[in-house]
Coordinates of C-alpha atoms in Angstrom, one line a residue:
Chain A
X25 CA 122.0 88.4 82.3
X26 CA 121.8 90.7 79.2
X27 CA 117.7 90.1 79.2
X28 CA 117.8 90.9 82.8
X29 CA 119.5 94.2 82.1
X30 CA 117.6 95.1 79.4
X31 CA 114.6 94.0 81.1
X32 CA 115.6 96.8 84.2
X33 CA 116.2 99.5 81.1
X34 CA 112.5 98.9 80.2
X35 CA 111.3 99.1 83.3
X36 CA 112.9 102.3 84.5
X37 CA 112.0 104.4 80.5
X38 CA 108.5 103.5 81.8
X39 CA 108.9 104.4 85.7
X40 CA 110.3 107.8 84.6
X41 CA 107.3 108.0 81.4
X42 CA 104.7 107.5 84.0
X43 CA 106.3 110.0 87.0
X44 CA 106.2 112.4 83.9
X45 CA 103.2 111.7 82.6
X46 CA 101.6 111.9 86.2
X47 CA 103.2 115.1 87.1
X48 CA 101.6 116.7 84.5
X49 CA 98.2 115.6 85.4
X50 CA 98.1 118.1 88.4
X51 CA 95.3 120.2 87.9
X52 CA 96.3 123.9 87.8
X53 CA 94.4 126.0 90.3
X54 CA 92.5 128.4 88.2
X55 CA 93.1 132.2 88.8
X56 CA 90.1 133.6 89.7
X57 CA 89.1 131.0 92.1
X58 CA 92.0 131.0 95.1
X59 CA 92.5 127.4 97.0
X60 CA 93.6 126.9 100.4
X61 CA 95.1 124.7 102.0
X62 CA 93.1 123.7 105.4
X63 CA 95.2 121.7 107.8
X64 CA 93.2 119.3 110.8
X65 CA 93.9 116.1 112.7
X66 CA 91.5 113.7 112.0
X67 CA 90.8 111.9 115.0
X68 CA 88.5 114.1 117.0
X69 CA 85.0 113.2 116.2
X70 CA 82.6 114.9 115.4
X71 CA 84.4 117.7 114.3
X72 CA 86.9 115.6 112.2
X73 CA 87.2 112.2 111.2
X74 CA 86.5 109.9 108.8
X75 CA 83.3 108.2 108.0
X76 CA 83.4 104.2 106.8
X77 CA 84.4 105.3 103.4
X78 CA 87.6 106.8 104.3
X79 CA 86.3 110.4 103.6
X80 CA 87.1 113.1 106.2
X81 CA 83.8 114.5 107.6
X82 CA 82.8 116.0 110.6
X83 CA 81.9 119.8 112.1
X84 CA 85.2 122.1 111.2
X85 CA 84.6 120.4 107.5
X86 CA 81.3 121.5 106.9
X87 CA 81.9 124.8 108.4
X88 CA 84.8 125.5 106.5
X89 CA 83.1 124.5 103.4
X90 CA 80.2 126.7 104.3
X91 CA 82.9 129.2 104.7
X92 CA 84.5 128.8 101.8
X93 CA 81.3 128.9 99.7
X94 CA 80.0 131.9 100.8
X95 CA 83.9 133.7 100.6
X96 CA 84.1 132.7 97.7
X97 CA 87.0 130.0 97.7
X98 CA 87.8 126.6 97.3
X99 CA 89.8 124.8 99.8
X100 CA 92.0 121.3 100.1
X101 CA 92.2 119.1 103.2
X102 CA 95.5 117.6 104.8
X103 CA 95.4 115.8 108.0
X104 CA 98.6 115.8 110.0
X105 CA 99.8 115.0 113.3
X106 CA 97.9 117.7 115.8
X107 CA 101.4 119.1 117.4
X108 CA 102.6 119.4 113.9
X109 CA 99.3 121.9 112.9
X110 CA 101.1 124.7 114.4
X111 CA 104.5 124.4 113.1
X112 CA 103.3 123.6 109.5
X113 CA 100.8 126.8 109.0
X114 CA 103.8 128.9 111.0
X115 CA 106.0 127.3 107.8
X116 CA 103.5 128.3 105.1
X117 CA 102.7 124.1 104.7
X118 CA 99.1 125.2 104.7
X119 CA 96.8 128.4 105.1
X120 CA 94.0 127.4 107.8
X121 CA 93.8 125.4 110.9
X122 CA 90.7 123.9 111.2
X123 CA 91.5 121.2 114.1
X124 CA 88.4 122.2 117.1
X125 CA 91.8 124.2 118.4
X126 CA 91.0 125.9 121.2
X127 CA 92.3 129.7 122.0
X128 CA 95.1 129.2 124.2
X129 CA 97.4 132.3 125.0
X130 CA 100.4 130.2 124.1
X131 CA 98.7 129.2 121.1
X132 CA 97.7 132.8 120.2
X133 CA 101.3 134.3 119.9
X134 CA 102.1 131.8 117.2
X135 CA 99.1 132.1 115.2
X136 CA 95.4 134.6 114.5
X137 CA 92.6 132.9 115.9
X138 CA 89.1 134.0 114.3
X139 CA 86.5 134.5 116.6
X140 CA 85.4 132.0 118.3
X141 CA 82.7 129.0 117.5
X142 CA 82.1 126.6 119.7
X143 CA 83.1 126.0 123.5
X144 CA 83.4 122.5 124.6
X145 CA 84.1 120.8 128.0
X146 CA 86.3 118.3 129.5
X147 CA 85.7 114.4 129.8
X148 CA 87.0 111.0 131.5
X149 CA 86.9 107.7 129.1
X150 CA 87.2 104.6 131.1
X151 CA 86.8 101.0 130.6
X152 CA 83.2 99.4 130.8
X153 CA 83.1 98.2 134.0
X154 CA 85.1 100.2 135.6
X155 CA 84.0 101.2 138.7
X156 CA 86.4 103.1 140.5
X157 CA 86.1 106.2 138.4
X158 CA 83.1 108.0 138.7
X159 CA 84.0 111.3 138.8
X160 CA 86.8 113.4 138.4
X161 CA 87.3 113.0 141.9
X162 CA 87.7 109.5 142.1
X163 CA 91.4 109.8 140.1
X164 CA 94.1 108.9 142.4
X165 CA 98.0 109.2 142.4
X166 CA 98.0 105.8 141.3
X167 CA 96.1 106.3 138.1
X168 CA 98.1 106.8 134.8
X169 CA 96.1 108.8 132.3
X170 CA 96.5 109.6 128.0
X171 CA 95.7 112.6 126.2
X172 CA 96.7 113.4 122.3
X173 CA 100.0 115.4 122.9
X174 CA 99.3 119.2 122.4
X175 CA 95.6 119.8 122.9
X176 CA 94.1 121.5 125.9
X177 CA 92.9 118.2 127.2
X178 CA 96.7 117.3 127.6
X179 CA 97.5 120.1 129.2
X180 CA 94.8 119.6 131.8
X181 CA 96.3 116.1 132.2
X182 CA 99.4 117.5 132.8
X183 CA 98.0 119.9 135.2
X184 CA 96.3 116.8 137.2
X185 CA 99.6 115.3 137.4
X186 CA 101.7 118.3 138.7
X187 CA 99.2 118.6 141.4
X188 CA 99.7 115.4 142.2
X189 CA 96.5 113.9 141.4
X190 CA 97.7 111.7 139.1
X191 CA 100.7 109.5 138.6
X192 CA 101.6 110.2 135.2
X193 CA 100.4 111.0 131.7
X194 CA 100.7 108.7 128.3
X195 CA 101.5 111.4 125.4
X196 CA 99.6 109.7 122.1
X197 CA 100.0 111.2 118.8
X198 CA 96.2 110.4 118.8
X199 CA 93.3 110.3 120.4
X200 CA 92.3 106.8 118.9
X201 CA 95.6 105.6 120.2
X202 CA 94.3 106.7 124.0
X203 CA 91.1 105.1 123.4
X204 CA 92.6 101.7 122.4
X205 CA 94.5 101.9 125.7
X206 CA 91.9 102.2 127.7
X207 CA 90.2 99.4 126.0
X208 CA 93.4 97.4 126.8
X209 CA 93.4 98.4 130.0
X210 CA 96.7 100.3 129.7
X211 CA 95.9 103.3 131.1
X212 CA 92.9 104.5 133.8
X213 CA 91.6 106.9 131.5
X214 CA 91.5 109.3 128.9
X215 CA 90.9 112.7 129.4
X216 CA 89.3 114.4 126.2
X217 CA 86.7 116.8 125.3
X218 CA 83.1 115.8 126.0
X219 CA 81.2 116.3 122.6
X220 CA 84.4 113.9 121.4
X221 CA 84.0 111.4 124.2
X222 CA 80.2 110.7 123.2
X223 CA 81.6 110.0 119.6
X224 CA 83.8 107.6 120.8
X225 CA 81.2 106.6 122.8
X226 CA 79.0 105.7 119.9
X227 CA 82.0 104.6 118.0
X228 CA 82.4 101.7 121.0
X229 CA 79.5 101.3 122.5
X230 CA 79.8 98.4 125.1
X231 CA 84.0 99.3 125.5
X232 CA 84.0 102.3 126.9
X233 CA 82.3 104.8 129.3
X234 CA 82.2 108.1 130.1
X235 CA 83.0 110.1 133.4
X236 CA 81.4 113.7 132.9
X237 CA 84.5 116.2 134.1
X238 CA 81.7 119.3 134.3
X239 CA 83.9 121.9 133.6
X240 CA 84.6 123.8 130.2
X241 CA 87.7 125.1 128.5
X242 CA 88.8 128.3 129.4
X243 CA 87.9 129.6 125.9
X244 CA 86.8 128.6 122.5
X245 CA 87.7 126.6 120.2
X246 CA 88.4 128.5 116.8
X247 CA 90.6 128.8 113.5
X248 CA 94.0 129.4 112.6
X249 CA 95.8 131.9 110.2
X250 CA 99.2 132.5 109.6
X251 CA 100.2 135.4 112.0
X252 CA 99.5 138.5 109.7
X253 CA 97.3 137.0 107.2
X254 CA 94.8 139.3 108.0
X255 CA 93.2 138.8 104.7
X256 CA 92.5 135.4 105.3
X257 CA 91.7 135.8 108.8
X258 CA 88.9 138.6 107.6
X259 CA 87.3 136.5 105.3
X260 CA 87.0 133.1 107.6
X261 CA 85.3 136.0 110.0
X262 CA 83.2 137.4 107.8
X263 CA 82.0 133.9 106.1
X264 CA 81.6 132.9 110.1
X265 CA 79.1 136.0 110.8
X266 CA 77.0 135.2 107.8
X267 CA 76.9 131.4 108.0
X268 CA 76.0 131.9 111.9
X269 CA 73.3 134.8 110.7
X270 CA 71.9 132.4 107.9
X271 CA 71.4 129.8 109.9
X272 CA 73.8 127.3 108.3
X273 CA 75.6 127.4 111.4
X274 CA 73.1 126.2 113.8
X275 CA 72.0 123.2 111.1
X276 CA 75.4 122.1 111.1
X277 CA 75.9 121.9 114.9
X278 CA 72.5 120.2 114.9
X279 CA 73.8 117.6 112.4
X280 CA 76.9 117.0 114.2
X281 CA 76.4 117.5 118.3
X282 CA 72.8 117.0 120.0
Chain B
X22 CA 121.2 129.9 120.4
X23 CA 120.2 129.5 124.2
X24 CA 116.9 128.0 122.6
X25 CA 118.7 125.5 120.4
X26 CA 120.5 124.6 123.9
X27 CA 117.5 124.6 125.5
X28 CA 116.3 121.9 122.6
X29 CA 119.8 119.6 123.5
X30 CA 118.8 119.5 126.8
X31 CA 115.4 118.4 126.4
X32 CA 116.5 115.9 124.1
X33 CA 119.0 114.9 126.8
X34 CA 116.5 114.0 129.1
X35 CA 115.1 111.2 126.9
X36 CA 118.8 109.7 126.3
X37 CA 118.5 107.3 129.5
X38 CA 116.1 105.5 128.2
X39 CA 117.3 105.7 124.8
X40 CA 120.3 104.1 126.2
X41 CA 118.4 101.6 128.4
X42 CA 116.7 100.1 125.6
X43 CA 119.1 99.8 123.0
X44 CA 121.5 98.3 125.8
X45 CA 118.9 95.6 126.6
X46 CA 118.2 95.3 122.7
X47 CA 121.8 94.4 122.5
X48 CA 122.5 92.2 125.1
X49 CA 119.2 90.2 124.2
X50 CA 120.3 90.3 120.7
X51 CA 123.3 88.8 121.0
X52 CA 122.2 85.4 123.6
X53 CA 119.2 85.5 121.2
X54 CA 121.0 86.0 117.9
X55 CA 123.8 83.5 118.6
X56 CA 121.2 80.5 119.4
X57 CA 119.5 81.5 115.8
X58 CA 122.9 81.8 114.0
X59 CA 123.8 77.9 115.7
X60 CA 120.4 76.9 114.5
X61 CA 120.7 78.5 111.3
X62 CA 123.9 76.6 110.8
X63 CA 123.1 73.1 112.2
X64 CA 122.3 70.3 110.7
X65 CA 118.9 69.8 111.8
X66 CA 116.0 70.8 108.9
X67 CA 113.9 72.0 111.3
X68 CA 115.9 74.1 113.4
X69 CA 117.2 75.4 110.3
X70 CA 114.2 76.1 108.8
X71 CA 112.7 78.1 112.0
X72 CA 115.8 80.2 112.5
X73 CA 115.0 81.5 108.6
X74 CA 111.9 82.2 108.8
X75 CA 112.3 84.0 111.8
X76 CA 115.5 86.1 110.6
X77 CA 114.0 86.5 107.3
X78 CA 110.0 87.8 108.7
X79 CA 112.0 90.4 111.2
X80 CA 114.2 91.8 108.4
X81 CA 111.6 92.8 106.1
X82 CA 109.2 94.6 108.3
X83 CA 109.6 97.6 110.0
X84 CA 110.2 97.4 113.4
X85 CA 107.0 100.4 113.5
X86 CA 105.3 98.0 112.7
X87 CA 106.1 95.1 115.1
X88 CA 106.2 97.6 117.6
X89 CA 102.4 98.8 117.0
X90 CA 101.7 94.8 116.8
X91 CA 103.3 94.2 119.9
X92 CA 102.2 97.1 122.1
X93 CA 98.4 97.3 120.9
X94 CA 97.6 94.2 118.7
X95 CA 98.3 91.7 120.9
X96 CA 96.6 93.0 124.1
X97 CA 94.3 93.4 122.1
X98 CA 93.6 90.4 120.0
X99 CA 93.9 88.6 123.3
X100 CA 91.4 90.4 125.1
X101 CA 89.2 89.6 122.3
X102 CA 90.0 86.2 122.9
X103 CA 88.8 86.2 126.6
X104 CA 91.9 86.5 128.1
X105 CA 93.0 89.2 130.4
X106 CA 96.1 90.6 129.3
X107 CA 97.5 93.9 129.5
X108 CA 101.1 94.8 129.8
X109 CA 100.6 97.1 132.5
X110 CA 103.9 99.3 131.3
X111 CA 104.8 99.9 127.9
X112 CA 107.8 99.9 128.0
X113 CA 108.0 96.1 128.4
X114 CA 106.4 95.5 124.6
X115 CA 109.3 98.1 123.5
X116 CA 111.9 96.3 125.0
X117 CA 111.0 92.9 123.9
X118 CA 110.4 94.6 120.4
X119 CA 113.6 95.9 119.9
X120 CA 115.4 92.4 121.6
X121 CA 113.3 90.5 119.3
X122 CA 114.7 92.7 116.1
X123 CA 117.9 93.1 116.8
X124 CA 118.2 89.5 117.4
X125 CA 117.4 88.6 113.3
X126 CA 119.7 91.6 112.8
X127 CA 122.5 89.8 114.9
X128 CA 122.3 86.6 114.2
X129 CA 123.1 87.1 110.4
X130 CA 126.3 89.3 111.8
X131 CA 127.3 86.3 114.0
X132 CA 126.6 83.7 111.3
X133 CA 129.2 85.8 108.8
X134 CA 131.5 85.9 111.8
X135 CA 130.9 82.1 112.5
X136 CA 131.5 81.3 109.1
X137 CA 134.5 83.2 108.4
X138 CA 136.6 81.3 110.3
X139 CA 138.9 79.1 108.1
X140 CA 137.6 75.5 107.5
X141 CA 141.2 74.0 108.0
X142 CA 141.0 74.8 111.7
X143 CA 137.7 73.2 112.1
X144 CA 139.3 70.4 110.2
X145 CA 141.7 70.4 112.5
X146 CA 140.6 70.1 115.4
X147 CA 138.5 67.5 114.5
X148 CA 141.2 65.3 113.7
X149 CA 142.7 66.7 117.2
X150 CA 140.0 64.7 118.2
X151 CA 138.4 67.2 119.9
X152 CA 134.3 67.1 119.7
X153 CA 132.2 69.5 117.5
X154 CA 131.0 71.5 120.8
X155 CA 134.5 71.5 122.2
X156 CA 135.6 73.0 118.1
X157 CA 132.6 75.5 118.5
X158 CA 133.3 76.6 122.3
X159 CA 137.3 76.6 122.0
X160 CA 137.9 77.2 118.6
X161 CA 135.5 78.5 116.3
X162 CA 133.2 81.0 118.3
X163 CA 136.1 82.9 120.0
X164 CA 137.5 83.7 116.4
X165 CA 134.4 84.7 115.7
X166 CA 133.4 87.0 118.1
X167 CA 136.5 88.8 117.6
X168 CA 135.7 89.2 113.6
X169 CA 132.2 90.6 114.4
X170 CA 133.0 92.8 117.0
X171 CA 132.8 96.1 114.7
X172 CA 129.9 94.6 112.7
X173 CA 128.0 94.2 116.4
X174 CA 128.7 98.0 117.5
X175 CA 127.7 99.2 113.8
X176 CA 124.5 97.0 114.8
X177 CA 124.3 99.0 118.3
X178 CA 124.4 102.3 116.4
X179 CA 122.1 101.2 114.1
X180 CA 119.7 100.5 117.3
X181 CA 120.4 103.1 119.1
X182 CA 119.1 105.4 116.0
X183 CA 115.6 102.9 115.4
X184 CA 114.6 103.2 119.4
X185 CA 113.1 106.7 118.0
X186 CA 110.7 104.4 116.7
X187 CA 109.1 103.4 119.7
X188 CA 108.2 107.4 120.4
X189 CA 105.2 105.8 118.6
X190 CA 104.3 103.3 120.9
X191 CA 104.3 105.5 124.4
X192 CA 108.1 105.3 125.4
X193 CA 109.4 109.0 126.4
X194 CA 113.0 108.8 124.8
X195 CA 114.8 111.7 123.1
X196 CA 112.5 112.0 120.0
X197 CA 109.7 111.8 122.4
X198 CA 111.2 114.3 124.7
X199 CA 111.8 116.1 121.6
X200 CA 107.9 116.2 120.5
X201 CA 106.8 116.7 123.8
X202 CA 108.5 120.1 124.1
X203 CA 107.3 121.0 120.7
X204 CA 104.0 120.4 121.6
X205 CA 104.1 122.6 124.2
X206 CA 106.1 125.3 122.7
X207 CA 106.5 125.1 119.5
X208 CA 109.8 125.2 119.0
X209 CA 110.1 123.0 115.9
X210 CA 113.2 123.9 114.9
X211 CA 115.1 123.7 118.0
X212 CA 113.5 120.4 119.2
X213 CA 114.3 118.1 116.7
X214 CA 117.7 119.7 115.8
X215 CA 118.2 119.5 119.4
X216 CA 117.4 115.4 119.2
X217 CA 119.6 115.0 116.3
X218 CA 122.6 116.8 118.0
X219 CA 122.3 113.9 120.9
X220 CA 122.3 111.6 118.7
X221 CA 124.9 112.6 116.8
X222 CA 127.1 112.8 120.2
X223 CA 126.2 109.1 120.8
X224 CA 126.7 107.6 117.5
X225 CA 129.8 109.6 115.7
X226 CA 132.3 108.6 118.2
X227 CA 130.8 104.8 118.1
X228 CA 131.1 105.0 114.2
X229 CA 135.1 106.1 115.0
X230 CA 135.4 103.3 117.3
X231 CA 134.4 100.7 114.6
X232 CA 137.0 102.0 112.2
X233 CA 139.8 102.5 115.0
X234 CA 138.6 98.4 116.0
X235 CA 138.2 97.5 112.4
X236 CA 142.2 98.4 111.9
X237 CA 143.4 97.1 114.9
X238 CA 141.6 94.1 114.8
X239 CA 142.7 93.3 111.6
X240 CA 146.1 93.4 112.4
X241 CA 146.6 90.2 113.3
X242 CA 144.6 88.5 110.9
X243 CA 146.2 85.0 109.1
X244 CA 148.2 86.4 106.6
X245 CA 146.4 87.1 103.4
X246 CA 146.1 85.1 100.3
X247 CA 148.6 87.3 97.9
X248 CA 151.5 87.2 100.5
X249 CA 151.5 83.9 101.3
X250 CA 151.3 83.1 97.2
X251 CA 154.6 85.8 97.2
X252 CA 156.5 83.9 99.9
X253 CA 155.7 80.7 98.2
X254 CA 156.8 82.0 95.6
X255 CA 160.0 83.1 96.7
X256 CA 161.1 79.5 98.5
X257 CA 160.2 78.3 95.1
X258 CA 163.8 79.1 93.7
X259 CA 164.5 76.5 96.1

């Protein structure tokens, strides 16, 4: 019994050594060279995700990089929950949204866009071999459909079922979580943008296809500051203009979205 | 403050279900978690060893995790296997998650219950001549269930609070309702304050219960160790 407790006092010196020693690894942030924090939700291929290695690639990274090179500052990447972006930028938990977030007048009085950089479209994942949905028209009140809670795409869901067009929607925190359920068989479909559904697409191949929605958001999809950052906001506009007048713009839409 | 009401409200919506599911948790976990406490008690190896193992995997792991197991992994790792399964509703896989784990939670409650019942009345009736399921039925598991009563509704607010687990697997119930608002409107603040004030209003006046049930019921309990020593103690002049 007296081993055992003086086994536990070892243990515990060396716990709180290490938690010591590993707080004051943290690198500093050196002062001429600002770091922010750039918040995203990594399931919405190609703009975020992550590649086989675990590391988080995609669009909105290499623009914000490009971004961040030619402003002149060095940024960090957190991936959180997509309903949480909002909240956690309006609670200084991060400086820049960069989650494809489209410009949404709801949106808009809780945070600055930039300009916007890309506009995408709405589409329908089904099940392979599903042959009752071929168009947009072919949903029926019957038909349960799953977006990721708080994008556009969920609100067009939700649109769909007020109208009465749709029995009901399945919420997910993610979109992988929607495409899992329609490989399942859970749900009828999952309605997501269109550049994301060819990823998954890709991502499946043989699991899933894709019903074509032909219709485009309302506006485009751009990034976030804090409401009255306008420093920050500035500069993500200004590295935008040069980055789209350099050309680095169009090679990374090239690399990402044919 | 009308938008923290606003957030109560919301949350409100979700209780229903809440309530649904940790009622059928509870009722499941108690047939469920009886059999397992018998089996964990009897005198066959096998039984025995079964009911452990089965107590012992659903105590340590989190129910998120059966819960993601249950709702996507085993559609899934059927499907896989050529079979065509799908559970059409998901709320069924969060009901028979939350049955399942309340059941390894009860049956340890019940087995405490079952076991402290004094081994002189078991004795007892034995010699009575009654048989070992007439001691269980008439004797032993009455007793018990009165013993474990508080322990069981501590176990129901304990479910009531882990059903916000299964916002994660589809089911709208208050911390869903919660989240979906936010989504919507961002209202962080307000929604999930609002989720923990119905919480709250369910579980603080079940947590009262359990201490106004704990004294009553103790009450009437055989008289304790000490006193009975004192009273001997006392004739002892004799």
């Amino acid at each position: 019994m007296k081993n055992l407790k003086k086994f536990l006092c070892v243990v515990l010196v060396l716990v709180m050594i290490f938690s010591i020693a590993a707080c004051g690894k943290k690198e500093e942030p050196k002062d001429d060279v600002k770091t922010y924090t750039v918040l995203t939700e990594a399931t919405y291929p190609p703009f975020e995700s992550y590649d086989t290695d675990g590391k988080l690639v995609g669009v909105d990274i290499d623009l914000i990089e490009a971004i961040a090179e030619d402003q002149g500052f060095k940024v960090v990447w957190q991936d959180i929950a997509f309903d949480s972006l909002i909240p956690a930028i309006q609670s200084d938990q991060g400086d820049i949204i960069a989650a494809f977030m489209v410009k949404t007048p709801v949106r808009m009085e809780k945070v600055d866009f930039t300009e916007g950089y890309y506009t995408g479209g709405y589409s329908l994942i089904v099940k392979e071999g599903n042959d009752k949905i071929k168009s947009i028209d072919d949903l029926t009140p019957d038909m349960v459909v799953a977006s990721q809670m708080g994008t556009v795409e969920w609100n067009k869901a939700n649109e769909l079922k007020e109208a009465g067009k749709i029995k009901d929607v399945i919420s997910n925190n993610d979109f992988v979580t929607c495409v899992m359920q329609t490989i399942n068989g859970e749900i009828d479909a999952t309605l997501v943008g269109v550049i994301t559904s060819k990823a998954y697409l890709a991502k499946f191949p043989g699991k899933i296809k894709l019903v074509d929605f032909e219709e485009s958001t309302d506006a485009p999809s751009a990034f976030a500051v804090k409401k009255g950052n306008t420093e920050l906001l500035n500069m993500l506009d200004e590295g935008l203009k040069h980055i789209k007048e350099n050309g680095k713009y169009d090679e990374i839409i090239l690399k990402w979205v044919d | 403050m009308a938008i923290y009401l606003k957030g109560v409200m919301v949350a409100l919506k979700g209780l229903p279900r809440t309530l649904q599911v940790s009622a059928f948790a509870l009722v499941v976990g108690i047939v469920l978690g009886l059999f397992l406490a018998l089996a964990k008690m009897s005198g066959s190896k096998v039984l025995k060893v079964l009911a452990s193992v089965y107590i012992e995997v659903i105590r340590s792991t989190p129910m998120i995790a059966q819960a993601l197991i249950m709702a996507y992994g085993v559609p899934m790792i059927l499907q896989s296997k050529g079979i065509n399964f799908k559970w059409g509703n998901l709320l069924i896989p969060a009901l028979i998650v939350c049955g399942l784990n309340s059941a390894a939670y009860m049956a340890e409650v019940i087995r405490s219950g079952i076991q402290a019942i004094d081994k002189g009345q078991i004795e007892a009736a034995h010699s009575l001549g009654m048989s070992k399921r007439q001691v269980n039925m008439l004797i032993v598991l009455p007793q018990a269930f009165k013993i474990v009563i508080p322990a069981l509704v501590n176990e129901l607010v304990t479910l009531i609070k882990e059903t916000s687990i299964l916002a994660y697997v589809g089911v709208v119930e208050v911390i869903r309702s919660a989240q979906l608002w936010n989504a919507t409107t961002f209202e962080t603040f307000p929604a999930y304050v609002g989720a923990a004030v119905v919480y709250f209003i369910v579980c603080f006046p079940m947590s009262k219960g359990v201490q106004y049930l704990e004294k009553r019921l103790s009450a009437d309990k055989p008289v304790k160790k000490s006193e009975t020593e004192k009273s001997e103690g006392k004739g002892g002049i004799r």
